[in-house]
mmCIF file of C-alpha atoms in Angstrom:
data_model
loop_
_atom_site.group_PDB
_atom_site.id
_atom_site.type_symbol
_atom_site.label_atom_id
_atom_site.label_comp_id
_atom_site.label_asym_id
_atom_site.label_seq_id
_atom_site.Cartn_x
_atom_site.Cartn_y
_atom_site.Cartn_z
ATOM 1 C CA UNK A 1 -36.371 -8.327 37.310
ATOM 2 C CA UNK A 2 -35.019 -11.741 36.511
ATOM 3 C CA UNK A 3 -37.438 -13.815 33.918
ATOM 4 C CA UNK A 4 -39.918 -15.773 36.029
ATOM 5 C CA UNK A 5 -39.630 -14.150 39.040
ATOM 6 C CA UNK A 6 -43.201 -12.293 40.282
ATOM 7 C CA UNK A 7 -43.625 -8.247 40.970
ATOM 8 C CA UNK A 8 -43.861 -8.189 44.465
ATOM 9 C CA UNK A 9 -45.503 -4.978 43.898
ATOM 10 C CA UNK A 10 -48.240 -6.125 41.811
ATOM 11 C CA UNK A 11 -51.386 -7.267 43.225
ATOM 12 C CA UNK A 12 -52.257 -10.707 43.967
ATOM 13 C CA UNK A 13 -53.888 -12.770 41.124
ATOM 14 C CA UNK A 14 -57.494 -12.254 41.296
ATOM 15 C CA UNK A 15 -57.548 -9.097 43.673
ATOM 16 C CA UNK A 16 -57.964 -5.869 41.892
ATOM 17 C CA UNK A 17 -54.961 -3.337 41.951
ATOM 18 C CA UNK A 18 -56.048 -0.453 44.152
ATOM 19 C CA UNK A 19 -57.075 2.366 42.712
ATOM 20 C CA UNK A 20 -54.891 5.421 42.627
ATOM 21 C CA UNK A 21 -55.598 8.571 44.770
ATOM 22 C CA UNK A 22 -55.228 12.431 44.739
ATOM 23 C CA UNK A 23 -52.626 11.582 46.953
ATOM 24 C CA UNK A 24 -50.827 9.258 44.808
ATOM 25 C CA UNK A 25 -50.717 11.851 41.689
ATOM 26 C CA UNK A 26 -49.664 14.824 44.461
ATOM 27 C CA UNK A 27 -46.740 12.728 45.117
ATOM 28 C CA UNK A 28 -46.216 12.009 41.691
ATOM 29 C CA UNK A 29 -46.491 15.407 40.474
ATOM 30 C CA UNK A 30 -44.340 16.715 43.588
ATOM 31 C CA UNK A 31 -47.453 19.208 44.531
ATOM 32 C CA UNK A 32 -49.700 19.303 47.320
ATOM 33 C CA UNK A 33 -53.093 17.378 47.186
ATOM 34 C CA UNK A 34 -54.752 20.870 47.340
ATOM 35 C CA UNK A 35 -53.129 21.502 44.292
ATOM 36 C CA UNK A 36 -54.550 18.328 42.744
ATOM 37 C CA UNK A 37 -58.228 19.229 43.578
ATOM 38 C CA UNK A 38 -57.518 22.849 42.218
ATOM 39 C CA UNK A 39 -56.133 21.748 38.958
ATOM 40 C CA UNK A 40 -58.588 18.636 37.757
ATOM 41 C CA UNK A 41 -61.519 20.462 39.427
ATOM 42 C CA UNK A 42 -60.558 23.314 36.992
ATOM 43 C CA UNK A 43 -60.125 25.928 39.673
ATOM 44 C CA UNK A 44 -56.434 26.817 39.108
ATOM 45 C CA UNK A 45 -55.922 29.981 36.618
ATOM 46 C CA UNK A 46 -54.694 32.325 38.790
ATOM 47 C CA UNK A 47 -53.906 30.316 42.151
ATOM 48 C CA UNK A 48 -51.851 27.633 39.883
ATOM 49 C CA UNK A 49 -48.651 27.803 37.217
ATOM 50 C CA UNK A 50 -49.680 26.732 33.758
ATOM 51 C CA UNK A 51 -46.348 24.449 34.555
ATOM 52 C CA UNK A 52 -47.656 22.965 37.872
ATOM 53 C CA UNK A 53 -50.995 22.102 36.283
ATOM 54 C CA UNK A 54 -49.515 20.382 33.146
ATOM 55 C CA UNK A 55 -47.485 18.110 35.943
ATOM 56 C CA UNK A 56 -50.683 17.410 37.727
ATOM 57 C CA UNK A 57 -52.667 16.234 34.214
ATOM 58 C CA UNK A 58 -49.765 14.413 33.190
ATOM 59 C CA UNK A 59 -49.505 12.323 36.620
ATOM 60 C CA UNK A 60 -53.114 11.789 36.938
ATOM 61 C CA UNK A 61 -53.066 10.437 33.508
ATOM 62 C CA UNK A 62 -50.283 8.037 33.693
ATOM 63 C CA UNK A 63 -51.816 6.392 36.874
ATOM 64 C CA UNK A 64 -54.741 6.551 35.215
ATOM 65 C CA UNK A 65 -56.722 8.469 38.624
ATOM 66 C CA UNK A 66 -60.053 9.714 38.463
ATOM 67 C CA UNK A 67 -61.689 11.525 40.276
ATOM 68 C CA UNK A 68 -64.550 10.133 42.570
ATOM 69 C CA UNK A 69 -67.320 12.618 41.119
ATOM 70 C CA UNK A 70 -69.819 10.514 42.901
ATOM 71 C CA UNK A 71 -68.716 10.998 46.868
ATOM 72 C CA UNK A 72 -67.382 14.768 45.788
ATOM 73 C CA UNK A 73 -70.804 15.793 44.702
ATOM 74 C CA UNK A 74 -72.868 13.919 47.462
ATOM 75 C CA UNK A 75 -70.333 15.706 49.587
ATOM 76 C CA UNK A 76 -71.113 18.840 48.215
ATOM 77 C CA UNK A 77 -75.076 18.586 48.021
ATOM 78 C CA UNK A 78 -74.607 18.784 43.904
ATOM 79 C CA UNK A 79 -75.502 16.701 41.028
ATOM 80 C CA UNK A 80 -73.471 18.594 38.734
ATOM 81 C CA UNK A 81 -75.746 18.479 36.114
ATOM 82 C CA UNK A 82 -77.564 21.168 33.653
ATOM 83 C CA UNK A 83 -80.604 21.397 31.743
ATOM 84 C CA UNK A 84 -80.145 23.273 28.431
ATOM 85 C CA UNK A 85 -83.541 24.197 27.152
ATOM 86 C CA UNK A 86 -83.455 24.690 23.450
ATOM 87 C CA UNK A 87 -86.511 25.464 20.687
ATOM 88 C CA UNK A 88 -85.042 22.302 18.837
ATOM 89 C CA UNK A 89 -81.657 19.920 18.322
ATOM 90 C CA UNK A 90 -82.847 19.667 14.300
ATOM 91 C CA UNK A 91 -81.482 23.597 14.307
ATOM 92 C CA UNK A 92 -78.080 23.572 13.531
ATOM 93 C CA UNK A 93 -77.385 26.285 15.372
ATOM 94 C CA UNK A 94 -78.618 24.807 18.442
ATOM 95 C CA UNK A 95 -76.895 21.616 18.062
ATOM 96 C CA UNK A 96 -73.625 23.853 17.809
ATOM 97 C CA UNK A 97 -74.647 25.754 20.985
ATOM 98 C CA UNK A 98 -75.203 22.105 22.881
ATOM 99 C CA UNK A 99 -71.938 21.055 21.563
ATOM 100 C CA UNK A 100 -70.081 23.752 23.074
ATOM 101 C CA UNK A 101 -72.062 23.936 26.608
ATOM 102 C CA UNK A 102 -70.961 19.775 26.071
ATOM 103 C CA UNK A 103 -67.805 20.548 25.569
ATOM 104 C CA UNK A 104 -66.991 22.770 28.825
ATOM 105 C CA UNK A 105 -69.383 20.641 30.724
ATOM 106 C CA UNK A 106 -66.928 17.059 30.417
ATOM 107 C CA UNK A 107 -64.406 19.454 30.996
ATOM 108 C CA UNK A 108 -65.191 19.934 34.502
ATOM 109 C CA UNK A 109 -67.413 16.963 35.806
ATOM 110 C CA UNK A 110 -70.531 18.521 34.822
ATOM 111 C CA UNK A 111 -73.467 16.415 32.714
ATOM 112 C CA UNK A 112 -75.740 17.715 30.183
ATOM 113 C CA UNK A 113 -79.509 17.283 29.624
ATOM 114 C CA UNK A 114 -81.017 18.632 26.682
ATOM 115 C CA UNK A 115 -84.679 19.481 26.510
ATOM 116 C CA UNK A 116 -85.766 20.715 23.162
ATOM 117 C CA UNK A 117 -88.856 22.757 23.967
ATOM 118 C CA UNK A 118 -92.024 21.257 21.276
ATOM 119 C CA UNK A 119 -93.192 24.124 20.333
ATOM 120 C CA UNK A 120 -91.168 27.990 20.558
ATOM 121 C CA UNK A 121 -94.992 29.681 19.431
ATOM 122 C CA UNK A 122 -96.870 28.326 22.268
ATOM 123 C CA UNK A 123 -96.336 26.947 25.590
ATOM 124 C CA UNK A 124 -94.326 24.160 26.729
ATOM 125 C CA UNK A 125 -94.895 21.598 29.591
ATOM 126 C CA UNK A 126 -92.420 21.718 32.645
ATOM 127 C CA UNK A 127 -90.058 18.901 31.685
ATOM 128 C CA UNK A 128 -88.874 17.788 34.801
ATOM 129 C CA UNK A 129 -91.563 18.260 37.796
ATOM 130 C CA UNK A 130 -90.622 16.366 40.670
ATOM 131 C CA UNK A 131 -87.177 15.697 39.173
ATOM 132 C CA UNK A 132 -86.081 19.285 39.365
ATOM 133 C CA UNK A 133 -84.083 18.147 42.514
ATOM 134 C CA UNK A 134 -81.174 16.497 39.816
ATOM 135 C CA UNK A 135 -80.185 19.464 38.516
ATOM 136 C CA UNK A 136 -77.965 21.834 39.998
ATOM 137 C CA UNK A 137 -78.883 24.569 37.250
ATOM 138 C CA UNK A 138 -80.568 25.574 33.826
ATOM 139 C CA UNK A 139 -79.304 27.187 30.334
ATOM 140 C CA UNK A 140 -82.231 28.316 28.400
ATOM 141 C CA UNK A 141 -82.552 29.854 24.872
ATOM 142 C CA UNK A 142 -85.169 32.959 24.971
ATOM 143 C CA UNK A 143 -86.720 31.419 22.168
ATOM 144 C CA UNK A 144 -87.929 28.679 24.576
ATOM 145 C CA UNK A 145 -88.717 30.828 27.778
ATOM 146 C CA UNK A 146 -92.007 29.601 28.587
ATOM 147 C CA UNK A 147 -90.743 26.232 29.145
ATOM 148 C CA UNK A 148 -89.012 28.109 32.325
ATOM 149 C CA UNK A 149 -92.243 29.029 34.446
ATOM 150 C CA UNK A 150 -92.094 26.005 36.791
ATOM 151 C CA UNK A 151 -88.767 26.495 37.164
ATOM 152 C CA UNK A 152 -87.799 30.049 38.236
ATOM 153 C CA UNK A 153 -89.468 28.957 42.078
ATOM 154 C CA UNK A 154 -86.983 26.534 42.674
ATOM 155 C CA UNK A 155 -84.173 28.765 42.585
ATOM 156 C CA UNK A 156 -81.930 27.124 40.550
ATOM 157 C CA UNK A 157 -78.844 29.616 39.031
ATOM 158 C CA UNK A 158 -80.358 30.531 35.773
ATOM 159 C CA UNK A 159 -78.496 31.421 32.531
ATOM 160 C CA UNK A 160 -80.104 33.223 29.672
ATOM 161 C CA UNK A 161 -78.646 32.862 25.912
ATOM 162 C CA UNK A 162 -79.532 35.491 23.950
ATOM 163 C CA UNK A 163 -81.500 38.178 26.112
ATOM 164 C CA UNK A 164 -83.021 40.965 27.582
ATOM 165 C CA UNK A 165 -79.714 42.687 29.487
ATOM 166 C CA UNK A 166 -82.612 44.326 31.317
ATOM 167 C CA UNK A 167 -83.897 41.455 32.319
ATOM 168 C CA UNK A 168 -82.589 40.614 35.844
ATOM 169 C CA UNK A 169 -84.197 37.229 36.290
ATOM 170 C CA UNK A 170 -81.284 35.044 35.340
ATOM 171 C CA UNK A 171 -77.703 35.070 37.159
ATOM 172 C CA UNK A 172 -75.934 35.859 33.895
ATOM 173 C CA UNK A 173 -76.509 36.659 30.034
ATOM 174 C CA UNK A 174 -74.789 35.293 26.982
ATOM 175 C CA UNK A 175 -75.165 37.507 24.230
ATOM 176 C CA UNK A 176 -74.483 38.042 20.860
ATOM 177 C CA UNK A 177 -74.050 41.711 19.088
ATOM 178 C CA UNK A 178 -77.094 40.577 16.959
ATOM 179 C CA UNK A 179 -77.554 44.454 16.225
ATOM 180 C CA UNK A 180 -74.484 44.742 14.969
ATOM 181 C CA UNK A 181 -74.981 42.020 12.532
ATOM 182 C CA UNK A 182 -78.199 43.376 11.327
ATOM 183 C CA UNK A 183 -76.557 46.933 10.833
ATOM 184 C CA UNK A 184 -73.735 45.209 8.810
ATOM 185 C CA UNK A 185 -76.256 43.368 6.936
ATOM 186 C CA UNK A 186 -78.119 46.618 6.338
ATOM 187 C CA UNK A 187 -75.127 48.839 5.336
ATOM 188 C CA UNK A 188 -74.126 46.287 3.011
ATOM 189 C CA UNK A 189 -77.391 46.248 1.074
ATOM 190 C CA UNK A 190 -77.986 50.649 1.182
ATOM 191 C CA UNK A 191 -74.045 50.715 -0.321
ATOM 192 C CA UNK A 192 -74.552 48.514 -3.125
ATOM 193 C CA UNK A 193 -78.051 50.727 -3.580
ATOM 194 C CA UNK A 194 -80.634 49.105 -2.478
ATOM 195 C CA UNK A 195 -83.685 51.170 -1.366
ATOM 196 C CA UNK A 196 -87.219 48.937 -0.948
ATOM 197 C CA UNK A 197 -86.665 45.864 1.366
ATOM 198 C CA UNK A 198 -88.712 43.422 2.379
ATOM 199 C CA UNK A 199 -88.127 42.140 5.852
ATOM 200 C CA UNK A 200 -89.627 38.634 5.711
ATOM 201 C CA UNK A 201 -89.348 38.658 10.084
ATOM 202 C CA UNK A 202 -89.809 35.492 12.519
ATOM 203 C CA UNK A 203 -93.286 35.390 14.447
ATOM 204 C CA UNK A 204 -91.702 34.277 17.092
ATOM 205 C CA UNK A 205 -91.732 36.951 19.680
ATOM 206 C CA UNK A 206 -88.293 36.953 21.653
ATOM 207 C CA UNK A 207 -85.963 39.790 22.159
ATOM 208 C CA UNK A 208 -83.429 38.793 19.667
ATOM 209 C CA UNK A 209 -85.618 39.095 17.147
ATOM 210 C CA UNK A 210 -87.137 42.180 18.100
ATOM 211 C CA UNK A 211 -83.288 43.549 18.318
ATOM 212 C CA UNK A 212 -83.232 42.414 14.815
ATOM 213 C CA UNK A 213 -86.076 44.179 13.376
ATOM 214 C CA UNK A 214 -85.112 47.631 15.397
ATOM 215 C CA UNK A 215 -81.643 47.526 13.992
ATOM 216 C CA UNK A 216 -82.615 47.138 10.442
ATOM 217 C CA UNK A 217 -85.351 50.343 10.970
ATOM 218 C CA UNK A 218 -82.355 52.139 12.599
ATOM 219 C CA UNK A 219 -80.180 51.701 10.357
ATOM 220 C CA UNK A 220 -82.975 52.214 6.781
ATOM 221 C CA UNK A 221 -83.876 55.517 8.323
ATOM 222 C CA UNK A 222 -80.302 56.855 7.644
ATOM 223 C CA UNK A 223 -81.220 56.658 4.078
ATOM 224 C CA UNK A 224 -84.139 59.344 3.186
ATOM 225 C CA UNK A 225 -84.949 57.256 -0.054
ATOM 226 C CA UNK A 226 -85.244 53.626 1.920
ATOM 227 C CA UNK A 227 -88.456 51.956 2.255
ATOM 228 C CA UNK A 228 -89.007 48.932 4.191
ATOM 229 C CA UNK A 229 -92.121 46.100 4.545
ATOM 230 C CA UNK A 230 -92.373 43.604 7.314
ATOM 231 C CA UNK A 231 -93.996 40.410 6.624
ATOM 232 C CA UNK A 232 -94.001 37.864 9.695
ATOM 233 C CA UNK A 233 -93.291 33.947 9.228
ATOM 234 C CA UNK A 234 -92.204 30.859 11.121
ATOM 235 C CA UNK A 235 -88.959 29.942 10.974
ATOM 236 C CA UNK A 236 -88.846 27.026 8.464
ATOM 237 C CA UNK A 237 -88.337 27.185 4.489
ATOM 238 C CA UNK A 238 -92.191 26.230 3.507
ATOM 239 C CA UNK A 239 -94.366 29.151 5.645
ATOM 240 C CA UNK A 240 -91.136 30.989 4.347
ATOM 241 C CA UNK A 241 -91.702 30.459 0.497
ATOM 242 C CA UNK A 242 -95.449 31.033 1.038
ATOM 243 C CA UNK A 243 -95.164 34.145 2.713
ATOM 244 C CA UNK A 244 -92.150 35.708 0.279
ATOM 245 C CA UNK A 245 -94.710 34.660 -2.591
ATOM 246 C CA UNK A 246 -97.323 36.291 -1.301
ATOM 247 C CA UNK A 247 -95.674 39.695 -0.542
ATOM 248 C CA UNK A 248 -93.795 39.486 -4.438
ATOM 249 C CA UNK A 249 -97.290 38.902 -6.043
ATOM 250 C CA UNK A 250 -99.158 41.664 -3.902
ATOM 251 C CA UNK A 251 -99.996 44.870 -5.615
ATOM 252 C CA UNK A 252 -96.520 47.032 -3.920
ATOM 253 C CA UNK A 253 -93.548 47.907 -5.957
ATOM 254 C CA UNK A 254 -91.442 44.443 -6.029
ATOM 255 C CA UNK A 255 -88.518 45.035 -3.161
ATOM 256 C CA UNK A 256 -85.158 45.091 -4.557
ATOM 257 C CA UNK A 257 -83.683 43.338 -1.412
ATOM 258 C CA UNK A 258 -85.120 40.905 1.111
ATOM 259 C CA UNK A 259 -83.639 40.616 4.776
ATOM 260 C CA UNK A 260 -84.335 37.648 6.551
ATOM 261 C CA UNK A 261 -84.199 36.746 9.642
ATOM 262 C CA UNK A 262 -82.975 33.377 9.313
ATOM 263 C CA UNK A 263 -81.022 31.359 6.727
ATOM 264 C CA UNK A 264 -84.124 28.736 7.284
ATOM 265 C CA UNK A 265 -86.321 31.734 6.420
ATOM 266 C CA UNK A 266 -83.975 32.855 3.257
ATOM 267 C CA UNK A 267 -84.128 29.785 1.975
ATOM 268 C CA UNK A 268 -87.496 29.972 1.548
ATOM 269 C CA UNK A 269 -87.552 33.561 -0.091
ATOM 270 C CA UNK A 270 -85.286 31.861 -2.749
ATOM 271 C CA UNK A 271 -87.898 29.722 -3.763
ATOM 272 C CA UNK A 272 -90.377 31.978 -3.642
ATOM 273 C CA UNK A 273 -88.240 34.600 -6.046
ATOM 274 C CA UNK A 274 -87.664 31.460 -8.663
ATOM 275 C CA UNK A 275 -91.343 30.897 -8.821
ATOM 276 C CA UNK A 276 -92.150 34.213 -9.493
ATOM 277 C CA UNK A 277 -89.796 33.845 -12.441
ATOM 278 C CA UNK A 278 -86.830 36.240 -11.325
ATOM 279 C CA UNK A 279 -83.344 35.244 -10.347
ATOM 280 C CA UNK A 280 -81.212 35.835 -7.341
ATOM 281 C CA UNK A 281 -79.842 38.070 -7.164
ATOM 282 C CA UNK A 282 -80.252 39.886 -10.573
ATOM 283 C CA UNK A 283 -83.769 40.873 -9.939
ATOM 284 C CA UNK A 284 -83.692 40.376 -5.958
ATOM 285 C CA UNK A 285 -80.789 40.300 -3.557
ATOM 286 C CA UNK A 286 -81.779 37.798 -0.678
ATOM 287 C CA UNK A 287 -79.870 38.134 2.978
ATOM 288 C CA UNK A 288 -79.741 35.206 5.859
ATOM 289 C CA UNK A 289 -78.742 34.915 9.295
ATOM 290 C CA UNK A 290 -76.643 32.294 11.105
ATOM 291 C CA UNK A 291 -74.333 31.382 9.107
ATOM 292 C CA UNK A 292 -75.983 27.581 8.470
ATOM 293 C CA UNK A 293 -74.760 24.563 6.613
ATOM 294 C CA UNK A 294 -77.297 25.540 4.400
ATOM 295 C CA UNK A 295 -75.602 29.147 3.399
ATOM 296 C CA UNK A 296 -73.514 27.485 1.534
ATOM 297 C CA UNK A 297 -76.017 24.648 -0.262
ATOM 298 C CA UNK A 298 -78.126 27.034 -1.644
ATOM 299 C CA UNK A 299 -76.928 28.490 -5.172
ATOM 300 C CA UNK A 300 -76.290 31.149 -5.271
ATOM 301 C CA UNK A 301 -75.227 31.152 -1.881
ATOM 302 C CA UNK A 302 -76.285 33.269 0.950
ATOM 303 C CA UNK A 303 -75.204 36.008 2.126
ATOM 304 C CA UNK A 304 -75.655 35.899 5.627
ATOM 305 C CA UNK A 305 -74.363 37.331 9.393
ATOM 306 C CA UNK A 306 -72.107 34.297 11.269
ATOM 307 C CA UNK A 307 -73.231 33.676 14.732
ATOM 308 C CA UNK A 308 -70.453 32.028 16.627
ATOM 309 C CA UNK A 309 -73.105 29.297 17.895
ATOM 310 C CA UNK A 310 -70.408 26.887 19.544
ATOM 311 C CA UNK A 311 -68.973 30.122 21.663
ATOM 312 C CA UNK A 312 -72.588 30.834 22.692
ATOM 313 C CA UNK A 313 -72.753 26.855 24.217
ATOM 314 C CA UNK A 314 -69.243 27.315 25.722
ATOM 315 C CA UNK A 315 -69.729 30.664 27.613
ATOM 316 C CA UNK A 316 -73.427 29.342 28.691
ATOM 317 C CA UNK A 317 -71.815 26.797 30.378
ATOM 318 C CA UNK A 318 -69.041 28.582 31.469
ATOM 319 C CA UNK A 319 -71.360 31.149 33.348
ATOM 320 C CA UNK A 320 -73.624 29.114 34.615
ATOM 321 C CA UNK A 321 -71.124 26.930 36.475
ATOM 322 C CA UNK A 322 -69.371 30.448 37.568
ATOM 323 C CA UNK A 323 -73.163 30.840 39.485
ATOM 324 C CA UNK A 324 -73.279 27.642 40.646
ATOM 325 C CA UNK A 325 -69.845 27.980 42.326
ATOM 326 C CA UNK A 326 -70.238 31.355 43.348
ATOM 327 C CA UNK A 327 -67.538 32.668 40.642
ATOM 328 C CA UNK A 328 -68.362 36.084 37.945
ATOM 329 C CA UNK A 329 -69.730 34.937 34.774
ATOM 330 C CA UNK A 330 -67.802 36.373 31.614
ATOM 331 C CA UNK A 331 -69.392 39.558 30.417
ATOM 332 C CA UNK A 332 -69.559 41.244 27.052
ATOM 333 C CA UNK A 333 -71.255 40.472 23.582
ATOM 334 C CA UNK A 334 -69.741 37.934 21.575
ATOM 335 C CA UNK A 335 -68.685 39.226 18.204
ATOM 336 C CA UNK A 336 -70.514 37.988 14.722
ATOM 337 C CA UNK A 337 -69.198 38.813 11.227
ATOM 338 C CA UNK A 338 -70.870 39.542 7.777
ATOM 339 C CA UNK A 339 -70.288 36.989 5.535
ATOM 340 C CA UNK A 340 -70.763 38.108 1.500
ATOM 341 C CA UNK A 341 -71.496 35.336 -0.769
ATOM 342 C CA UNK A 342 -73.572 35.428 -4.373
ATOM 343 C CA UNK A 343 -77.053 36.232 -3.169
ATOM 344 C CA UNK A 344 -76.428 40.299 -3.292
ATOM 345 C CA UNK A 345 -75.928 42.535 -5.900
ATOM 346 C CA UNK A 346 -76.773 46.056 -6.822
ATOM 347 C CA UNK A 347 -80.324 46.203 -7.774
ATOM 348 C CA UNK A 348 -81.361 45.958 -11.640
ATOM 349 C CA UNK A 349 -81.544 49.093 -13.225
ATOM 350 C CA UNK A 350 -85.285 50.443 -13.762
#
């Protein structure tokens, strides 16, 4: 183009450029406009070459198209949005299960809103009411079921994370092998010869915790010699401490190992063990569970069971938009690993 003279193609000065279409990237990606609402609506494995769909991203993103989310969705009756009902956002964990239900969600149109249930002991207030009409579906921890009531009439798809697989209420389950974590935690503790635990347990009734406690009985019973006490307490490090103290200065023999349900919850048995003078873990070998932050900030550190809390997020979304579009939700547990760190030892010789 010589210097001074205007792009006839360019708009007018003033007047907005119009704004690309699916048909514009089908022509620029040589496919079919079919093909363009299969690939960026994230329907193409299996119907679509890895190739073809690279083409249509790369097009699309050079003309800078969007989609029009807004006319698809009134088009299709859908706000493509979920609720994701969580005990709290200040648990790590959760905020690691939010950012991977997040992480899906952007991936194919779909919004996010969290609700972090008040109170996981007690019952919680329907959060939306009226507004249930602006969601198209719900993700709920079982630690926050009773938040669900007022929901389950409207018959919204309903995913469950970490559930009864008995329970056919929801339209798919994401689990965790949390018995398999609590047997690993278990067999690690009878090999280096442990034999009286304390199981300092969460009082919050929910099946993942009751899967808990039955694995770690399962899996004691093997050993003839093993003893075992269950002491109940919320999940936070202060009730913790308080009710680790109070089981160390009752009149049993002092436990040689504590399993906890919680690296919240072994945090606090920590404390309690310093204040009672002893030392982790040459007097008593202290277990978590989820793999927190905190693991790692404690000294010694904790050993503890990694929960792969972002997976958990990802397939919860995952499955829940497989309901919502009429797809099968992925199936199986998701795997969790024992993670050995200073807080276990072989007990002290009597």
């Amino acid at each position: 183009m010589a210097d001074g003279q205007a792009d006839r193609t360019a708009a007018p000065s003033g007047i907005a450029a119009p704004r690309p279409t699916s048909r514009d990237v089908a022509r620029a990606a040589g496919v079919s406009q079919a093909t363009v609402s299969l690939v960026l609506g994230g329907k193409w494995r299996g119907r679509v070459s890895e190739r073809t769909a690279d083409a249509v991203r790369d097009a699309a993103r050079e003309l800078g198209y969007r989609p029009n989310l807004a006319a698809r969705n009134l088009r299709l009756g859908r706000t493509r949005t979920a609720l994701l009902v969580v005990p709290a956002l200040t648990n790590e964990f959760f905020a690691w299960v939010y950012t991977g239900a997040a992480s899906v969600a952007a991936e194919r149109g779909f919004g996010v809103v969290v609700y972090p249930a008040p109170d996981v002991n007690g019952r919680a207030r329907d959060p939306f009411g009226s507004a249930r009409a602006a969601l198209d579906g719900v993700i709920a921890s079982s630690m926050a079921t009773e938040v669900l009531g007022a929901l389950h009439s409207s018959g919204l798809p309903l995913v469950m994370l970490d559930s009864d697989p008995a329970d056919g209420t929801a339209a798919a389950q994401i689990n965790v092998d949390i018995a398999d974590g609590m047997r690993r935690v278990a067999g690690h503790l009878l090999a280096l010869g442990h034999r009286r635990f304390l199981h300092l347990a969460s009082s919050v009734r929910s099946w993942t915790f009751d899967v808990r406690a039955r694995a770690l009985a399962e899996t004691l019973a093997a050993a003839p010699d093993a003893s075992v006490r269950t002491v109940r307490t919320e999940l936070a490090v202060d009730p913790a401490r308080a009710a680790a103290e109070a089981a160390l200065g009752g009149p049993d023999p002092l436990p040689t190992a504590i399993v906890c349900d919680s690296d919240m919850i072994a945090a606090g048995a920590c404390k309690a063990v310093r204040r009672r003078g002893l030392r982790v873990p040459d007097h008593v070998s202290v277990t978590g569970f989820d793999d927190l932050t905190l693991a790692t900030a404690l000294e010694p550190e904790l050993t503890t069971v990694a929960l792969p809390a972002e997976r958990v997020g990802e397939r919860g979304m995952t499955a829940l938009i497989a309901a919502i579009d009429g797809g099968a939700p992925p199936v199986g547990d998701l795997p969790v690993r024992l993670v050995t760190r200073g807080s276990t030892a072989p007990p002290p010789r009597r």
